[in-house]
PDB file of C-alpha atoms in Angstrom:
ATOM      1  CA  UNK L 373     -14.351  -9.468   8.045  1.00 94.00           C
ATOM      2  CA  UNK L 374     -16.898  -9.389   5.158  1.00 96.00           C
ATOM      3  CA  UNK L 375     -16.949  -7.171   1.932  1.00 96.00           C
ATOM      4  CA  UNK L 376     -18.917  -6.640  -1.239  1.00 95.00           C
ATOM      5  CA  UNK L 377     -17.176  -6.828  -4.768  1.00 94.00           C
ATOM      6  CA  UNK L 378     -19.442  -5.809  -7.445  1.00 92.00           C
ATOM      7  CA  UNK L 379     -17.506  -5.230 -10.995  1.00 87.00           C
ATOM      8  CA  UNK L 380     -19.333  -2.774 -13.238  1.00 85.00           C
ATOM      9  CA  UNK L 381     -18.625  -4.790 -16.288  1.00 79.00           C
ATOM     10  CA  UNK L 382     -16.808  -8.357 -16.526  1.00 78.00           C
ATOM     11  CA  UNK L 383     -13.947  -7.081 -15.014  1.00 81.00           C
ATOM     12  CA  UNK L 384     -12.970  -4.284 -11.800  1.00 86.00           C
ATOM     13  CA  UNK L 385     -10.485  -1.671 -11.324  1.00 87.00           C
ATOM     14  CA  UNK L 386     -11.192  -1.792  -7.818  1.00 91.00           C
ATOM     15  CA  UNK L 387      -8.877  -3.692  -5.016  1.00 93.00           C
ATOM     16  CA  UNK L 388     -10.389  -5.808  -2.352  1.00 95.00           C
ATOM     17  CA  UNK L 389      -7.815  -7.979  -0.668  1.00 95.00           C
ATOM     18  CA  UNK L 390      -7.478  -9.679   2.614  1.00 96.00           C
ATOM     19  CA  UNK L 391      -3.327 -11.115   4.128  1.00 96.00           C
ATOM     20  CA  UNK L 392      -2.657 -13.099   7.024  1.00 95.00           C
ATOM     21  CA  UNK L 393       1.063 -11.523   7.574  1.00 94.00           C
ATOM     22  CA  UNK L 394       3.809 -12.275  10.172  1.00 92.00           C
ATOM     23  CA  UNK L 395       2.516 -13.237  13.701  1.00 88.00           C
ATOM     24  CA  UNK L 396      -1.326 -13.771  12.549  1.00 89.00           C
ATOM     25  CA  UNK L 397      -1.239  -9.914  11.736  1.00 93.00           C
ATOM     26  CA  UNK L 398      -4.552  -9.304   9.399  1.00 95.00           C
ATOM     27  CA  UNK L 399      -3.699  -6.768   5.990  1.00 97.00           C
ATOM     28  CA  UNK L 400      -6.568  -5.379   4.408  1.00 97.00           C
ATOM     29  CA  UNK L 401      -6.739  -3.250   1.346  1.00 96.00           C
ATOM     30  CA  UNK L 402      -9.258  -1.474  -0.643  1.00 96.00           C
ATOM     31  CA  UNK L 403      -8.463   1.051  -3.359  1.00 94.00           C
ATOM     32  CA  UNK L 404      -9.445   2.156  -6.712  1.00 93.00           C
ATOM     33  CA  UNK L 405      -7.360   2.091  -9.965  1.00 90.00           C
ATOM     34  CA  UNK L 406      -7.716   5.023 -12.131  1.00 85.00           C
ATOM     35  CA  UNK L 407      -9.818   3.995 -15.123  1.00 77.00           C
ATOM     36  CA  UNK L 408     -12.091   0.966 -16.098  1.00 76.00           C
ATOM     37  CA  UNK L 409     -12.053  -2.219 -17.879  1.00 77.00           C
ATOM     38  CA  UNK L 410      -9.262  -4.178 -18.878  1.00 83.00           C
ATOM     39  CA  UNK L 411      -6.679  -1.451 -18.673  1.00 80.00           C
ATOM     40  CA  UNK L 412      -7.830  -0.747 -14.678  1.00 84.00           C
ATOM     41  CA  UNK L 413      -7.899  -4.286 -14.061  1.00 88.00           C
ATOM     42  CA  UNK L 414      -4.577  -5.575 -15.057  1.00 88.00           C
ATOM     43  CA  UNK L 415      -3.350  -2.313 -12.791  1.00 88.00           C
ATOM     44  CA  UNK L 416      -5.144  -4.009 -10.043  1.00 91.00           C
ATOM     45  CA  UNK L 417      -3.646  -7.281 -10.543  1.00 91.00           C
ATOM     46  CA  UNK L 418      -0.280  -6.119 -10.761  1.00 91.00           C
ATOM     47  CA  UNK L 419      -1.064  -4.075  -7.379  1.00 93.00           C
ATOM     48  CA  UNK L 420      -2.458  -7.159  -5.508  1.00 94.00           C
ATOM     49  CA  UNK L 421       0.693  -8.970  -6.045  1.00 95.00           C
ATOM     50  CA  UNK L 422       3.025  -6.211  -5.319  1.00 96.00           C
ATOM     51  CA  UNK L 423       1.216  -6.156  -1.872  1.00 97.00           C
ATOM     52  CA  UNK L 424       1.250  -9.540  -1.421  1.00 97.00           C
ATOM     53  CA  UNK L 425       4.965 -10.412  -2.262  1.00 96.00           C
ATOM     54  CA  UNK L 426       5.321  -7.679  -0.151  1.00 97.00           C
ATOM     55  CA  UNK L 427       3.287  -8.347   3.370  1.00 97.00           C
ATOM     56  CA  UNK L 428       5.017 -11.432   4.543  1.00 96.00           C
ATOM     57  CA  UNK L 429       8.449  -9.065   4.964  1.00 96.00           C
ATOM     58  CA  UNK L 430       6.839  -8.029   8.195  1.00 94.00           C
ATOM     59  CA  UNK L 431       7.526  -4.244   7.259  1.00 95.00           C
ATOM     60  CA  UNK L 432       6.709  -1.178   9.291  1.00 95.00           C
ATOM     61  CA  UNK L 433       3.295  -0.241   7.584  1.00 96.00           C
ATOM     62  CA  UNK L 434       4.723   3.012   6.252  1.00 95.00           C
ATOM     63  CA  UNK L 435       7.661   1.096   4.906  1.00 97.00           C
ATOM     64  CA  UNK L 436       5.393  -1.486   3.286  1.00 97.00           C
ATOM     65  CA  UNK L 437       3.486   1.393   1.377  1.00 96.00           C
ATOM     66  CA  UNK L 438       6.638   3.190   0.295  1.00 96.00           C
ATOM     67  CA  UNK L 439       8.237   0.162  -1.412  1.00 97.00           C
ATOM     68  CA  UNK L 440       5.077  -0.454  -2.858  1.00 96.00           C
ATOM     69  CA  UNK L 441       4.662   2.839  -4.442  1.00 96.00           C
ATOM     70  CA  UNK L 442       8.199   2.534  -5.734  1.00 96.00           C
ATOM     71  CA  UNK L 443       7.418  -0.827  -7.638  1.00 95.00           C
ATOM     72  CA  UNK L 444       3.716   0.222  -9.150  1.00 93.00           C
ATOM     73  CA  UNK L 445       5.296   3.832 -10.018  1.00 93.00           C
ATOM     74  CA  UNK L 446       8.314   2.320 -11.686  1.00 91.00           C
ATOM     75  CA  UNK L 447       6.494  -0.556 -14.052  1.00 86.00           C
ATOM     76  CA  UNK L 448       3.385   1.735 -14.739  1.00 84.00           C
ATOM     77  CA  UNK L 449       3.016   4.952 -17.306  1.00 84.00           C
ATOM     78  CA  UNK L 450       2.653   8.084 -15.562  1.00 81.00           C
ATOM     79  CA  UNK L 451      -1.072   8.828 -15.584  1.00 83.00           C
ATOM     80  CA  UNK L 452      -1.689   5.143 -13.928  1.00 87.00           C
ATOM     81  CA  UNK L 453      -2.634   5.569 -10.452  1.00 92.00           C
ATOM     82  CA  UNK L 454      -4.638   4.161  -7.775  1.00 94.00           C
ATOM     83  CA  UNK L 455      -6.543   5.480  -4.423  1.00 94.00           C
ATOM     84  CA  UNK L 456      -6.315   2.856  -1.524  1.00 95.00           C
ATOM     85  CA  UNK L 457      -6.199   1.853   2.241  1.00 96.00           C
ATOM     86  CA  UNK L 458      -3.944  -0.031   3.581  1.00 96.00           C
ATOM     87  CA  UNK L 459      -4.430  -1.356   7.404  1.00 96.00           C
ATOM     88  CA  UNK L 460      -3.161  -3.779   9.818  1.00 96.00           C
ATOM     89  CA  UNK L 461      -5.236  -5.496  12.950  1.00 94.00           C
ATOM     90  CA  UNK L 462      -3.665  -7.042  15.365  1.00 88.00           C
ATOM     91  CA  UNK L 463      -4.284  -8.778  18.571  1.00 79.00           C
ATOM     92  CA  UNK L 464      -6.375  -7.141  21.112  1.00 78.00           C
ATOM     93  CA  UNK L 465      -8.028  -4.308  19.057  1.00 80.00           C
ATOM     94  CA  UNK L 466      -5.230  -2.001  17.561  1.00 89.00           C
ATOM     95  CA  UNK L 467      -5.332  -1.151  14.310  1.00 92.00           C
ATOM     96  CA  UNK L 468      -3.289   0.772  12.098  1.00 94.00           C
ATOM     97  CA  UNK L 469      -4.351   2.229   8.660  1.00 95.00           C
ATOM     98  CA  UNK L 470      -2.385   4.012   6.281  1.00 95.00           C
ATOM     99  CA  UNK L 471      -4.288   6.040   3.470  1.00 94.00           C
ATOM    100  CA  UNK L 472      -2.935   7.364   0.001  1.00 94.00           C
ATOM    101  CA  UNK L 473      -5.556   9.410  -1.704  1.00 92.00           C
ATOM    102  CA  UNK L 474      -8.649   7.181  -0.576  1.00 94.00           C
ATOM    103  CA  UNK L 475     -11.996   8.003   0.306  1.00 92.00           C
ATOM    104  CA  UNK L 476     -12.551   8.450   4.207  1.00 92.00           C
ATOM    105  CA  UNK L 477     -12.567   5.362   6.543  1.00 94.00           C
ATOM    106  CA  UNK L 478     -15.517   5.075   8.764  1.00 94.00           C
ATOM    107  CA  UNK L 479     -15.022   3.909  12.496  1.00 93.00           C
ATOM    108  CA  UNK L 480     -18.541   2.782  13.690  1.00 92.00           C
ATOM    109  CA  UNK L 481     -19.483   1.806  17.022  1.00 89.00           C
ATOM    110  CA  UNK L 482     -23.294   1.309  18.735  1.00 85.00           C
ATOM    111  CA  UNK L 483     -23.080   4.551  19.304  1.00 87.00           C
ATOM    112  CA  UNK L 484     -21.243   6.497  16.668  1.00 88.00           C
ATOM    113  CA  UNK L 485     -19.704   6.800  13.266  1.00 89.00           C
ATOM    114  CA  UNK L 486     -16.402   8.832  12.935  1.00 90.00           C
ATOM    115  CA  UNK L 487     -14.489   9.336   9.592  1.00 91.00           C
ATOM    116  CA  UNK L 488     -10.907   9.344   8.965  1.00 89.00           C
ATOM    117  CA  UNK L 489      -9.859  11.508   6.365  1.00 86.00           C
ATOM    118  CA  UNK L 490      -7.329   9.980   3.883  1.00 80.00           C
ATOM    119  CA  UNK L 491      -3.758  12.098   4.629  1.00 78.00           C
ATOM    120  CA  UNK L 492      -1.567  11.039   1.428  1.00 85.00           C
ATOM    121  CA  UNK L 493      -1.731  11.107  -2.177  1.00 93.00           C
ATOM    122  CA  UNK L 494      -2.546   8.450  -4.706  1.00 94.00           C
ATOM    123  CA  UNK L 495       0.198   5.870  -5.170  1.00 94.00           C
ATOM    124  CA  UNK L 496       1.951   5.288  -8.559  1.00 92.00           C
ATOM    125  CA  UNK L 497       2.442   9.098  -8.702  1.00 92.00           C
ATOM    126  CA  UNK L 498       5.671   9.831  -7.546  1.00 92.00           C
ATOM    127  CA  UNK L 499       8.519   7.278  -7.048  1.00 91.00           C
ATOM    128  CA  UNK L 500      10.032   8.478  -3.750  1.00 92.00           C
ATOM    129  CA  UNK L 501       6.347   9.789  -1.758  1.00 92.00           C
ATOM    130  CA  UNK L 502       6.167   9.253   2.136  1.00 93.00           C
ATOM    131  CA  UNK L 503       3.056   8.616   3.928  1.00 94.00           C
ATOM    132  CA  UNK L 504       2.119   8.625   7.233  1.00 93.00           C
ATOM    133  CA  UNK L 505       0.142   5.973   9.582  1.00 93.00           C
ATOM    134  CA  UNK L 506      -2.879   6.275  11.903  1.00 91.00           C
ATOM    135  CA  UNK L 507      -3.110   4.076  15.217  1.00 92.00           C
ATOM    136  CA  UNK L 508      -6.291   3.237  16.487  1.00 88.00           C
ATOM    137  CA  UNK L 509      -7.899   0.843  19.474  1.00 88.00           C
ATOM    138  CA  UNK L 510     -11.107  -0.437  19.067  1.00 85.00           C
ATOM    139  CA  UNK L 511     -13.595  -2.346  21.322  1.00 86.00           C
ATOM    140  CA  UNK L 512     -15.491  -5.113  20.268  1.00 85.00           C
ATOM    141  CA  UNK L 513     -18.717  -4.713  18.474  1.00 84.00           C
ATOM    142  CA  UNK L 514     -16.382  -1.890  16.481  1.00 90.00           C
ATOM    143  CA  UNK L 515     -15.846  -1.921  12.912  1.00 92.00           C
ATOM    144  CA  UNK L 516     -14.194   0.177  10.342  1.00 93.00           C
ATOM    145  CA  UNK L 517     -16.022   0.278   7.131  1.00 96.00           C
ATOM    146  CA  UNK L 518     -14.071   0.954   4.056  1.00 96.00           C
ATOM    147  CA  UNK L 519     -15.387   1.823   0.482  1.00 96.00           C
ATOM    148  CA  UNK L 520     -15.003   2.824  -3.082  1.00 94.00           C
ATOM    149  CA  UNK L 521     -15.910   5.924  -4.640  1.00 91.00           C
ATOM    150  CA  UNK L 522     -18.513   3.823  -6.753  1.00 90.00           C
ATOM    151  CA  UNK L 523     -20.365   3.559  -3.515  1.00 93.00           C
ATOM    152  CA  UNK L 524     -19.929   6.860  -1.929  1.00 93.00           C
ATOM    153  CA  UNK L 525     -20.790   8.888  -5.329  1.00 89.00           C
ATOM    154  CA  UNK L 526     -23.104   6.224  -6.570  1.00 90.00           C
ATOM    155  CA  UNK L 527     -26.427   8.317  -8.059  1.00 86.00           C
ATOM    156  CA  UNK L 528     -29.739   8.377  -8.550  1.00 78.00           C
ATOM    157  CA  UNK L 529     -29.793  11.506 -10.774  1.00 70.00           C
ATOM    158  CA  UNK L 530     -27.313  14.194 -11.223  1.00 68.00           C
ATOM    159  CA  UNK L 531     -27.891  16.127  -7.778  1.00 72.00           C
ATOM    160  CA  UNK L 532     -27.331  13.250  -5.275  1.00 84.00           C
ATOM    161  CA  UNK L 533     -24.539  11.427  -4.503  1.00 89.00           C
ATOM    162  CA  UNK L 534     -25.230   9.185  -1.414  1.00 91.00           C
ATOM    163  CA  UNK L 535     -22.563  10.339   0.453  1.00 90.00           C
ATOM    164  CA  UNK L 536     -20.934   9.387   3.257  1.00 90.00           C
ATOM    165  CA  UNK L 537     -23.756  10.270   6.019  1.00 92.00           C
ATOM    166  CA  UNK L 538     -25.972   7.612   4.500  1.00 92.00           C
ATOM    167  CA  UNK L 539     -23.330   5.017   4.515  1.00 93.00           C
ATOM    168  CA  UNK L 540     -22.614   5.663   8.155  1.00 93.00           C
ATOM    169  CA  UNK L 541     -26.413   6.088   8.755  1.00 93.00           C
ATOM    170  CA  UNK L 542     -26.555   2.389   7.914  1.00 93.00           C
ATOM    171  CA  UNK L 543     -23.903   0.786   9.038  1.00 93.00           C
ATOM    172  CA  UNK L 544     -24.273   2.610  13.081  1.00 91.00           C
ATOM    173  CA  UNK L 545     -27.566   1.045  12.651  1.00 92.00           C
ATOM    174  CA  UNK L 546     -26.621  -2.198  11.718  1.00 91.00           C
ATOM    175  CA  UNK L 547     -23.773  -1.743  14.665  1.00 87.00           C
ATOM    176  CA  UNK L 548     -26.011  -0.681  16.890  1.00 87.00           C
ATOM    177  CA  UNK L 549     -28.410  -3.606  16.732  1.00 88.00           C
ATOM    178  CA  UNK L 550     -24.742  -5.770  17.117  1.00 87.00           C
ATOM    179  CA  UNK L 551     -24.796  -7.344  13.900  1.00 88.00           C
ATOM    180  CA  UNK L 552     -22.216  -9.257  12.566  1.00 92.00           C
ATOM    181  CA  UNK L 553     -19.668  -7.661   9.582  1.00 94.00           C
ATOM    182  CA  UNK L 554     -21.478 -10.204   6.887  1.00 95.00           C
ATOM    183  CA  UNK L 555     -24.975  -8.881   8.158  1.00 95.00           C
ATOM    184  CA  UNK L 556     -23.452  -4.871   8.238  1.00 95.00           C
ATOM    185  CA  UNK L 557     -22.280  -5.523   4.516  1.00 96.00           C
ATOM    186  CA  UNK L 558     -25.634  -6.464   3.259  1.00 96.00           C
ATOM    187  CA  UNK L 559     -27.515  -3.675   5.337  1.00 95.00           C
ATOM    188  CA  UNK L 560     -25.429  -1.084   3.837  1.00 95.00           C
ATOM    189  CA  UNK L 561     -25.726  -2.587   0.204  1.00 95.00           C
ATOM    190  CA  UNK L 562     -29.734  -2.713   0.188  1.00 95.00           C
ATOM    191  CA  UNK L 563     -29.368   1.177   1.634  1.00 94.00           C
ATOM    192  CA  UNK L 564     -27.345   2.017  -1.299  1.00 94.00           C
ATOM    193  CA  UNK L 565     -29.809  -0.681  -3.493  1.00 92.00           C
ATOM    194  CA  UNK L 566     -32.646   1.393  -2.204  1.00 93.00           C
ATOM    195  CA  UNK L 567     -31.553   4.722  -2.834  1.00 91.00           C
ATOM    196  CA  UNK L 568     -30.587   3.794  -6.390  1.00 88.00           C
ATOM    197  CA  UNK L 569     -34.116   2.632  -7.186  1.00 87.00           C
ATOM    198  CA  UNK L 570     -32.898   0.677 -10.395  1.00 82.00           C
ATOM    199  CA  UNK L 571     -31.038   3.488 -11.370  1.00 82.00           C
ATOM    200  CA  UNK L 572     -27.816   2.532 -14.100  1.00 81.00           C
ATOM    201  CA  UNK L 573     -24.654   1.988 -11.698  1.00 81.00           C
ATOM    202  CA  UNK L 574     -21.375   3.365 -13.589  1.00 85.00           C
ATOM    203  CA  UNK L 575     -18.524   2.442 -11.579  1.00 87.00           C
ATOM    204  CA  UNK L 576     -17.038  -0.843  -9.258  1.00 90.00           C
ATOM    205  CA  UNK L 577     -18.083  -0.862  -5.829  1.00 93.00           C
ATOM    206  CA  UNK L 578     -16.788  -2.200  -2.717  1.00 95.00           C
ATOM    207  CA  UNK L 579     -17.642  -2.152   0.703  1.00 97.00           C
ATOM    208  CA  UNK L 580     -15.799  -3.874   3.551  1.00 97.00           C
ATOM    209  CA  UNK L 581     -16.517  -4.481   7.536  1.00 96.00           C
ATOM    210  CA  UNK L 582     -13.195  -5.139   9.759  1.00 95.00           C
ATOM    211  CA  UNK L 583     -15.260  -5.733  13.295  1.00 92.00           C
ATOM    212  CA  UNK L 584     -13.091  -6.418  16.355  1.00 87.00           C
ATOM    213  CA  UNK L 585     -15.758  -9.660  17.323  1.00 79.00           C
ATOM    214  CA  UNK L 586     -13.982 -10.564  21.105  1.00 69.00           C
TER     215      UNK L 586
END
């Protein structure tokens, strides 16, 4: 695993995290909380430690993102939210990812990029949501990229956002030539560096590679 954390000002709204859980399972989580600054970052820090007081429970993935959408809903104000991905690897390839409200995962492989579309709303919205779980099995040399919206919508001028095509564009490249997820990361952030051309960033970004490496 690898990512890239890049705070807009001194402090992120944005969620990166990484949990060894029950039986050497791997968590990882990216998400976005509504807002910026201080505010969006003490929403993120209260959301990283739900999680993590959480994960070593051993719930059912679904369960896991239930109770946490209880406990952010009930101790923030009801226009506090947050977009995010929550998945599980475990031995031998499978993965499971559970999405509320977050931009699309991307599946990459040397040959191929495939999204999955996020299927659930934005946790902290309503106390008593459901979500739902996707089960995948990848081989290795396969990686799931996950991102922010201050990646995807990141702009040069006000016509271009650059999108999820480029992002895959770069990482099945960077798959392709069966790089590692540190070498993927850094491919995909001098694409994004490139197509900005110095242009002012105004959001958090995040980018991280999950690659199944055996």
């Amino acid at each position: 695993v690898s990512y890239h954390y890049k705070a807009l000002g001194v402090v992120s709204g944005d969620y990166c995290d990484l949990v060894i859980g029950p039986e050497e399972q791997l968590y990882f989580m990216v998400g976005d909380v509504a807002g910026k600054g201080v505010a969006a970052s003490m929403l993120m820090s209260n959301l990283s430690a739900i999680f993590r007081a959480l994960i070593p429970l051993g719930l059912p993935l679904v369960e896991l993102m239930e109770r946490a959408n209880r406990i952010f809903t009930g101790s923030t104000l009801p226009t506090q939210f947050a977009t995010l991905i929550c998945g599980r690897a475990m031995a031998g390839g499978a993965l499971e990812l559970c999405s509320a409200g977050h931009v699309p995962t991307l599946i990459v492989t040397p040959d191929s990029a495939q999204r999955v579309e996020s299927n659930g709303l934005p946790i902290g919205l309503f106390g008593e949501q459901k979500f739902t779980t996707s089960a995948f099995e990848i081989a290795a040399g396969s990686s799931l990229v996950l991102f922010s919206d201050g990646v995807s919508e990141a702009r040069m001028d006000e016509d271009e956002d650059y999108g999820y095509e480029r992002i895959a564009a770069a990482a099945q490249k960077s798959a392709s030539a069966g790089l590692a997820p540190a070498e993927i990361v850094a491919a995909c952030v001098r694409d994004l560096e490139t197509f900005l051309g110095g242009s002012p960033v105004f959001d958090d970004q995040t980018l991280m590679v999950v690659q199944k490496s055996i």
